[in-house]
Coordinates of C-alpha atoms and ligand atoms in Angstrom, one line a residue:
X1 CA -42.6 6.7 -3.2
X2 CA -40.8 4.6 -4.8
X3 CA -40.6 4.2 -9.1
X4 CA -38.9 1.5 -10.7
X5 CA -37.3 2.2 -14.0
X6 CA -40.3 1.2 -15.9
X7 CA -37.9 -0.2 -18.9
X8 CA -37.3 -3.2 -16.4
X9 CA -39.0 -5.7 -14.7
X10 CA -38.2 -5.2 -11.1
X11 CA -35.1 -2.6 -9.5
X12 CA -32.3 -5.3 -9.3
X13 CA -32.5 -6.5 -13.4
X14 CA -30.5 -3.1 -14.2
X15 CA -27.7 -4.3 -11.7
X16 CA -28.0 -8.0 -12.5
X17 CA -28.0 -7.5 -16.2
X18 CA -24.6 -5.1 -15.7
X19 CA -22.7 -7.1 -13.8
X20 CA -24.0 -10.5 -16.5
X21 CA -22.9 -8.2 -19.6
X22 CA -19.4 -7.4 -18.2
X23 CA -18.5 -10.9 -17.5
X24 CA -20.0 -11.8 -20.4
X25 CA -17.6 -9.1 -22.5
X26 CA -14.7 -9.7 -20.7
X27 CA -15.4 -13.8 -21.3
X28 CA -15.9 -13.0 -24.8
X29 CA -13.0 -10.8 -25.2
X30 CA -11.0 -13.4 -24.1
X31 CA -12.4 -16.5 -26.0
X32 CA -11.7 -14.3 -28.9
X33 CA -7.9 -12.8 -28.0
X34 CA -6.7 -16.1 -26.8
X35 CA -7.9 -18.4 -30.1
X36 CA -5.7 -15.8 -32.4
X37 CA -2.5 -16.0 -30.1
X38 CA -2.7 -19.9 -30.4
X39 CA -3.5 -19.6 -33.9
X40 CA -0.5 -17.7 -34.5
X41 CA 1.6 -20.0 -32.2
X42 CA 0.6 -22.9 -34.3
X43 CA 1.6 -21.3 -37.3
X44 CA 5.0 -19.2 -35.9
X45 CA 6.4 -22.2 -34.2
X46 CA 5.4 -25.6 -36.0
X47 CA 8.0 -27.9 -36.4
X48 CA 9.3 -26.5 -40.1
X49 CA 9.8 -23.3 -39.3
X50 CA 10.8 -23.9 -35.8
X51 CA 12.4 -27.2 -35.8
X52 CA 14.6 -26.9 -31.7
X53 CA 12.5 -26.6 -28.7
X54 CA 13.9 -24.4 -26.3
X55 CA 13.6 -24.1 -22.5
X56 CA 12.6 -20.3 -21.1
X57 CA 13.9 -20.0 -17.8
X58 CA 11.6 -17.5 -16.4
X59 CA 10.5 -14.3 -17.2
X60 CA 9.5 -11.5 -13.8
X61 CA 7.8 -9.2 -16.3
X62 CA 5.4 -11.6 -17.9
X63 CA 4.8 -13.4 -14.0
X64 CA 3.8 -9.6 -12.9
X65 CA 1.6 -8.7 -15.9
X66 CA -0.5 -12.1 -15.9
X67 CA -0.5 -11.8 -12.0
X68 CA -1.8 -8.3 -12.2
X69 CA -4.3 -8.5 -14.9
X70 CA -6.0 -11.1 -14.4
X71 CA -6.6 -10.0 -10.4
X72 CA -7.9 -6.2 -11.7
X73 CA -10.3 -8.5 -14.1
X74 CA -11.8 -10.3 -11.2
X75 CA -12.2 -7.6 -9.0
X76 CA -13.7 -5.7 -11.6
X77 CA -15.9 -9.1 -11.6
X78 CA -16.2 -8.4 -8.2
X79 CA -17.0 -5.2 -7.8
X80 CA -20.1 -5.2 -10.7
X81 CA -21.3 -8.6 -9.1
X82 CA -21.3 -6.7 -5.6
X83 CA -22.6 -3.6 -6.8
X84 CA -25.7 -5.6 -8.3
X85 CA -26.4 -8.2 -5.3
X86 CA -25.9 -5.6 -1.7
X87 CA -29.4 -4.0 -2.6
X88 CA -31.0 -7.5 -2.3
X89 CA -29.9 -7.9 1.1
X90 CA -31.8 -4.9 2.8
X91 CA -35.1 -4.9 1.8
X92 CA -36.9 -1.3 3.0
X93 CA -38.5 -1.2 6.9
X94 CA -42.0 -0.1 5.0
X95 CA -42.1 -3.2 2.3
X96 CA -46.0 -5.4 2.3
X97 CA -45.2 -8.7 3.6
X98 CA -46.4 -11.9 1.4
X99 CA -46.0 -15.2 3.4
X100 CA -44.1 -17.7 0.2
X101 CA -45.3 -21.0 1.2
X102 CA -43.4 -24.3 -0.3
X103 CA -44.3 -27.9 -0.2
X104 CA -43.6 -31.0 -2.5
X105 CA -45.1 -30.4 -5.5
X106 CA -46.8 -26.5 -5.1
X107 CA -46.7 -22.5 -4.3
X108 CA -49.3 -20.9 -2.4
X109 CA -48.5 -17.4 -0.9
X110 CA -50.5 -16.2 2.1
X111 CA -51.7 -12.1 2.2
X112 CA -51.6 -10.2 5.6
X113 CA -55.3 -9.9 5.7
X114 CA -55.2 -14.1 5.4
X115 CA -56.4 -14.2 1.4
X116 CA -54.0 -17.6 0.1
X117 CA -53.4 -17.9 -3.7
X118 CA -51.6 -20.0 -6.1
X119 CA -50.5 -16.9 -8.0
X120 CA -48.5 -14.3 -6.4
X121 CA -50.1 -10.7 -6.9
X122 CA -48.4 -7.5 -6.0
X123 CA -49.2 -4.3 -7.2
X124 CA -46.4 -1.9 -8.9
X125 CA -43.9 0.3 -8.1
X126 CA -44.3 -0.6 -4.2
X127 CA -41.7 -2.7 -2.4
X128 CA -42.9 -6.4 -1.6
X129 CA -41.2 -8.6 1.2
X130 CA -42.0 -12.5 0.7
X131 CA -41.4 -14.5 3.9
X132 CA -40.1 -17.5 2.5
X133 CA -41.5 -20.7 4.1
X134 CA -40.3 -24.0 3.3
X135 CA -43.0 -26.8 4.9
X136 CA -41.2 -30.3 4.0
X137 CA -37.8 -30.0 2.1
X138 CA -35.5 -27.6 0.3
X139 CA -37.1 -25.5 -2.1
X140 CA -36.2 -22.4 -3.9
X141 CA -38.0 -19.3 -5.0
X142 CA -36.6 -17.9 -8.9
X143 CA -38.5 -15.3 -10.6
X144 CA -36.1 -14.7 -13.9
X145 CA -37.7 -12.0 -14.6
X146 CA -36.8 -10.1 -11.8
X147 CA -33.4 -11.7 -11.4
X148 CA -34.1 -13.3 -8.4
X149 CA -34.1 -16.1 -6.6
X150 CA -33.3 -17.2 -3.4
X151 CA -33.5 -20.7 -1.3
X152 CA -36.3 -21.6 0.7
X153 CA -34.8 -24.0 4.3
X154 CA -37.3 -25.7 6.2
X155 CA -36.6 -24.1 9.7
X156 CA -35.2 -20.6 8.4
X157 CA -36.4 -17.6 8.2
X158 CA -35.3 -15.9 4.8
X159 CA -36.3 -13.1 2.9
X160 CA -36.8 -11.9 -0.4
X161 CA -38.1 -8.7 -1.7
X162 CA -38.1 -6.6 -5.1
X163 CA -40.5 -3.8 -6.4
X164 CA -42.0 -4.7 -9.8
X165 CA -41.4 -2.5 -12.5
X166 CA -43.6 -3.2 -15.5
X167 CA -47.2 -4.4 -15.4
X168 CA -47.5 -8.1 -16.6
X169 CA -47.6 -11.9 -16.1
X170 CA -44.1 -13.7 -15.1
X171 CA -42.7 -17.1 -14.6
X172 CA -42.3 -18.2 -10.7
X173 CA -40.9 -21.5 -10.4
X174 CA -39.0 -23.8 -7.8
X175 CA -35.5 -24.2 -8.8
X176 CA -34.0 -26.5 -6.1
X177 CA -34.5 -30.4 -7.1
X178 CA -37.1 -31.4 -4.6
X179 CA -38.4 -34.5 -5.6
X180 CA -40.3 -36.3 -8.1
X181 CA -42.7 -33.6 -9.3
X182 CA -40.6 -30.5 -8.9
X183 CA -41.6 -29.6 -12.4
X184 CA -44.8 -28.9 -11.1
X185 CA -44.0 -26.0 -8.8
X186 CA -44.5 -23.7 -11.7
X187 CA -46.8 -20.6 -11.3
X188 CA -46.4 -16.9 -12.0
X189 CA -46.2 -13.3 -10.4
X190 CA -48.8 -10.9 -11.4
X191 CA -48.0 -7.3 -11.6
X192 CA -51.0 -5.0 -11.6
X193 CA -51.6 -0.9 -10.7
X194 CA -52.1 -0.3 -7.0
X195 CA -56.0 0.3 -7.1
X196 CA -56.4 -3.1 -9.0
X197 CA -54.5 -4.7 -6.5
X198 CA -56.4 -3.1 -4.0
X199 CA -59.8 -4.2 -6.0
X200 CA -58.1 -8.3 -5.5
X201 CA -56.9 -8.2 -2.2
X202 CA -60.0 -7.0 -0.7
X203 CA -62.2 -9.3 -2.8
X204 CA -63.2 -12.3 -1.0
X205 CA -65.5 -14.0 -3.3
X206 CA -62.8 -15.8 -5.2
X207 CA -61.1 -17.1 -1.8
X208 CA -64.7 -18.2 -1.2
X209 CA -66.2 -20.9 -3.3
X210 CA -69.3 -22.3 -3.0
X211 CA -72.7 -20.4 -4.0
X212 CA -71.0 -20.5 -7.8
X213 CA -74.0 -21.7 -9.2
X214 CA -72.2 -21.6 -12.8
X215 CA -69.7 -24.6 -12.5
X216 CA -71.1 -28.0 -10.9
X217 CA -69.8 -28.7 -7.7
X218 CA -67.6 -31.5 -9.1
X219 CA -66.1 -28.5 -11.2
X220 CA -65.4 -26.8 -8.4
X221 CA -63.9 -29.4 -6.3
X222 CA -61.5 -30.0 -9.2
X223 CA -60.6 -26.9 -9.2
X224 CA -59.5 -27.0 -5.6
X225 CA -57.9 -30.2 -5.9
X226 CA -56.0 -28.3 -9.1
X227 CA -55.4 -25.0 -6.9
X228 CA -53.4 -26.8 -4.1
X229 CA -51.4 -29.0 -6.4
X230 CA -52.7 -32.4 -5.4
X231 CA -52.9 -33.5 -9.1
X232 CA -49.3 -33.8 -8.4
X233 CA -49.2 -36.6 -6.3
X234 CA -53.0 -37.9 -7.1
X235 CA -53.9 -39.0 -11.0
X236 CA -57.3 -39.1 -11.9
X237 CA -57.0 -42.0 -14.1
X238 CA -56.0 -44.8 -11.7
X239 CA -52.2 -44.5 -12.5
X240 CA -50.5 -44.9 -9.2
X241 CA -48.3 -41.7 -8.5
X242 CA -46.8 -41.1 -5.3
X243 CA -50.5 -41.4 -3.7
X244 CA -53.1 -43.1 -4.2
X245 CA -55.5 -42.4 -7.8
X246 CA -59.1 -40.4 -7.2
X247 CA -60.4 -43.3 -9.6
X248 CA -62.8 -45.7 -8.4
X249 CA -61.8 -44.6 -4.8
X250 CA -65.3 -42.9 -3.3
X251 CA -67.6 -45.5 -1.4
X252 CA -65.1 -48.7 -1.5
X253 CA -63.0 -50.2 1.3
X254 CA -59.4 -49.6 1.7
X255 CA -56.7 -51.3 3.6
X256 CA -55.2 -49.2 5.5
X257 CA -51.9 -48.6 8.0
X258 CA -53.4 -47.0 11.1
X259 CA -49.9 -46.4 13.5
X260 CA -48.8 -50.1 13.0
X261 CA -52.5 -52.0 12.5
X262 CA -54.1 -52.8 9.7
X263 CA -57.5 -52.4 9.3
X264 CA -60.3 -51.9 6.3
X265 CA -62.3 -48.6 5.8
X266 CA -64.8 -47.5 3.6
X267 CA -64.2 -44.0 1.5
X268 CA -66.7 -41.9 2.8
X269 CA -66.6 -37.9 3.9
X270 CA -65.2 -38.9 7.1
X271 CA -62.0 -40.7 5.7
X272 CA -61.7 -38.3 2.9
X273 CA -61.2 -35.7 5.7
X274 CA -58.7 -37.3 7.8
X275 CA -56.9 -37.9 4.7
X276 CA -56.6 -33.9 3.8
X277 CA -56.3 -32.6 7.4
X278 CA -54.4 -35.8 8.8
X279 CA -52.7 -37.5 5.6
X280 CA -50.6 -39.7 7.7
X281 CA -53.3 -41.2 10.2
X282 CA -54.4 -44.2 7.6
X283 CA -52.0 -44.5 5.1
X284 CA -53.2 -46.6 2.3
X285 CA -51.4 -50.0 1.8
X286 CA -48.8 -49.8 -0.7
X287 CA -48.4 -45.9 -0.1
X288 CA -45.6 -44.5 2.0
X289 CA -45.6 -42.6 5.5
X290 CA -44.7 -38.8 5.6
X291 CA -45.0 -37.6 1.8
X292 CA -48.1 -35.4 2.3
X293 CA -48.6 -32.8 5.1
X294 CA -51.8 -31.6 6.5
X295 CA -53.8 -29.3 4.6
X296 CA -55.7 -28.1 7.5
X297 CA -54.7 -24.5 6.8
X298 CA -54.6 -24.7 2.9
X299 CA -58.4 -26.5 2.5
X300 CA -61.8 -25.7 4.2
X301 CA -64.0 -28.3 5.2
X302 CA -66.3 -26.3 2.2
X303 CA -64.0 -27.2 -0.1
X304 CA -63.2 -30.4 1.1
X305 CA -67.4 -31.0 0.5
X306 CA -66.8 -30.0 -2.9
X307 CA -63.5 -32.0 -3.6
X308 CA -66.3 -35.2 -2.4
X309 CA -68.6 -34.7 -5.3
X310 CA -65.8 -34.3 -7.5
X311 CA -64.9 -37.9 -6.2
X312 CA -68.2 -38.7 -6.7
X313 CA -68.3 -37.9 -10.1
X314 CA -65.9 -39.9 -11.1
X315 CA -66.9 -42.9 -10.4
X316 CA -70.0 -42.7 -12.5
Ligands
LIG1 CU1 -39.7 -27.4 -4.9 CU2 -38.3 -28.0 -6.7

């Protein structure tokens, strides 16, 4: 069974944090120490009182000392840095998987019974694995508050893991420059007791939408188009982002890049389809080629329904 040191965040901030103060100390130690000698220089050896410059030829004791010193400092850098990195690299046999998922501009972390979120939960005091996935371009995965972070390759397989010591929301963002709307990729780890975790994982409703007879169905479909992070790339207010606006869009004709014709469709459930599961088939005029990948696996023809009537909406 494994217990993180409830005082921290995950097991690696107590290691992190060491090896931060001790560079931090030995930085300030040195900021401090070296303004006083040059202080005293300035005042020792300016011109009145010292009024012939005069050549040193060498000195072997001094080379030795600021040899040696400063090479114990930076293995002492070293050794603090090491001591608090190795245990990332070998995460535990026994560790839950979480499939980390990355495209331009959002998060979405896939469960090994299937369940996909936008948050990542995981319950405490158990080691967590995330398989980090990186669909388009470089991304990377930071989680301050566990101290770390690690970069996500498109065509690699790379790991993280940690086990979460304190109950509690934190920041998960992408921190690798990936485009336009990389500020987006912002969401959060939630840290929650075993039991409540296994309450949520096991939980389906919220996976399935539909039969909410609460929120319209326009609701709903915004909140799907909000989930997946399309609002990155799509505005709602006819401003034209990297695709095309939902405004004004539902039930007229578009010109469209089909391969290399041209041709006019009409908006309708069929086109809004092939535009979610098949982004680059028609490619509206004006719009470029290869930004958006399919969504087959992220959005269910039930949701795409739903994402309709929000379309719909809009345009009354
Ligand atoms: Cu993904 Cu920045």
């Amino acid at each position: 069974m494994y217990t993180a040191d409830p005082q921290y965040a995950s097991n690696f901030v107590a290691g992190v944090d060491l090896a931060f103060m001790v560079i931090l100390g030995i930085s300030i130690f040195f900021l401090i120490a070296l303004t006083i000698v040059m202080l005293v220089f300035i005042y020792k050896y300016r011109r009145d009182r010292h009024p012939e410059a005069i050549q040193n030829e060498g000195n072997n004791k001094l080379e030795v000392i600021w040899t040696a010193i400063p090479l114990v400092l930076v293995l002492v850098m070293f050794y603090f840095g090491w001591m608090g990195w190795k245990p990332m690299t070998n995460p535990p046999e026994e560790a839950m998987h979480v499939k980390a998922i990355a495209r331009m501009w959002n998060f979405s972390f896939q469960y090994e019974n299937g369940k996909i979120t936008d948050t990542l939960y995981v319950p405490i005091n158990e080691p967590v694995i995330l398989d980090l996935v990186a669909l388009d371009v470089l991304h990377s995965l930071y989680i301050p508050a566990f101290r770390v972070k690690e970069d996500m390759v498109p065509g690699q397989e790379k790991v993280m893991w940690f086990i979460p010591g304190t109950e509690g929301e934190f920041d998960l963002f992408c921190t690798e420059y990936c485009g336009l709307e990389h500020s987006y990729m912002f969401t959060g780890v939630k840290v929650m007791p075993r039991d409540e975790f296994d309450a949520w994982i096991t939980d389906t409703t919220a996976a399935a939408p539909v039969v909410d007879t609460e929120t319209s169905l326009a609701d709903q479909g915004w909140e799907v188009l909000r989930r997946n992070g399309c609002n990155a790339c799509h505005s709602v207010d006819g401003t034209k982002l990297i695709g095309p606006s939902y405004l004004g869009g539902w039930g007229t004709m578009r010109s469209v890049v089909t391969g290399r014709e041209e041709r006019e469709v009409v908006v309708d459930a069929e086109y809004v389809r092939r535009s979610i599961y098949e982004p680059n088939a028609d490619v509206v005029e004006g719009f470029n080629k290869g930004l958006m990948l399919s969504y087959k696996d992220m959005c269910s023809e039930e949701e795409i329904v739903l994402i309709i009537e929000y379309l719909k909406a809009l345009n009354e």
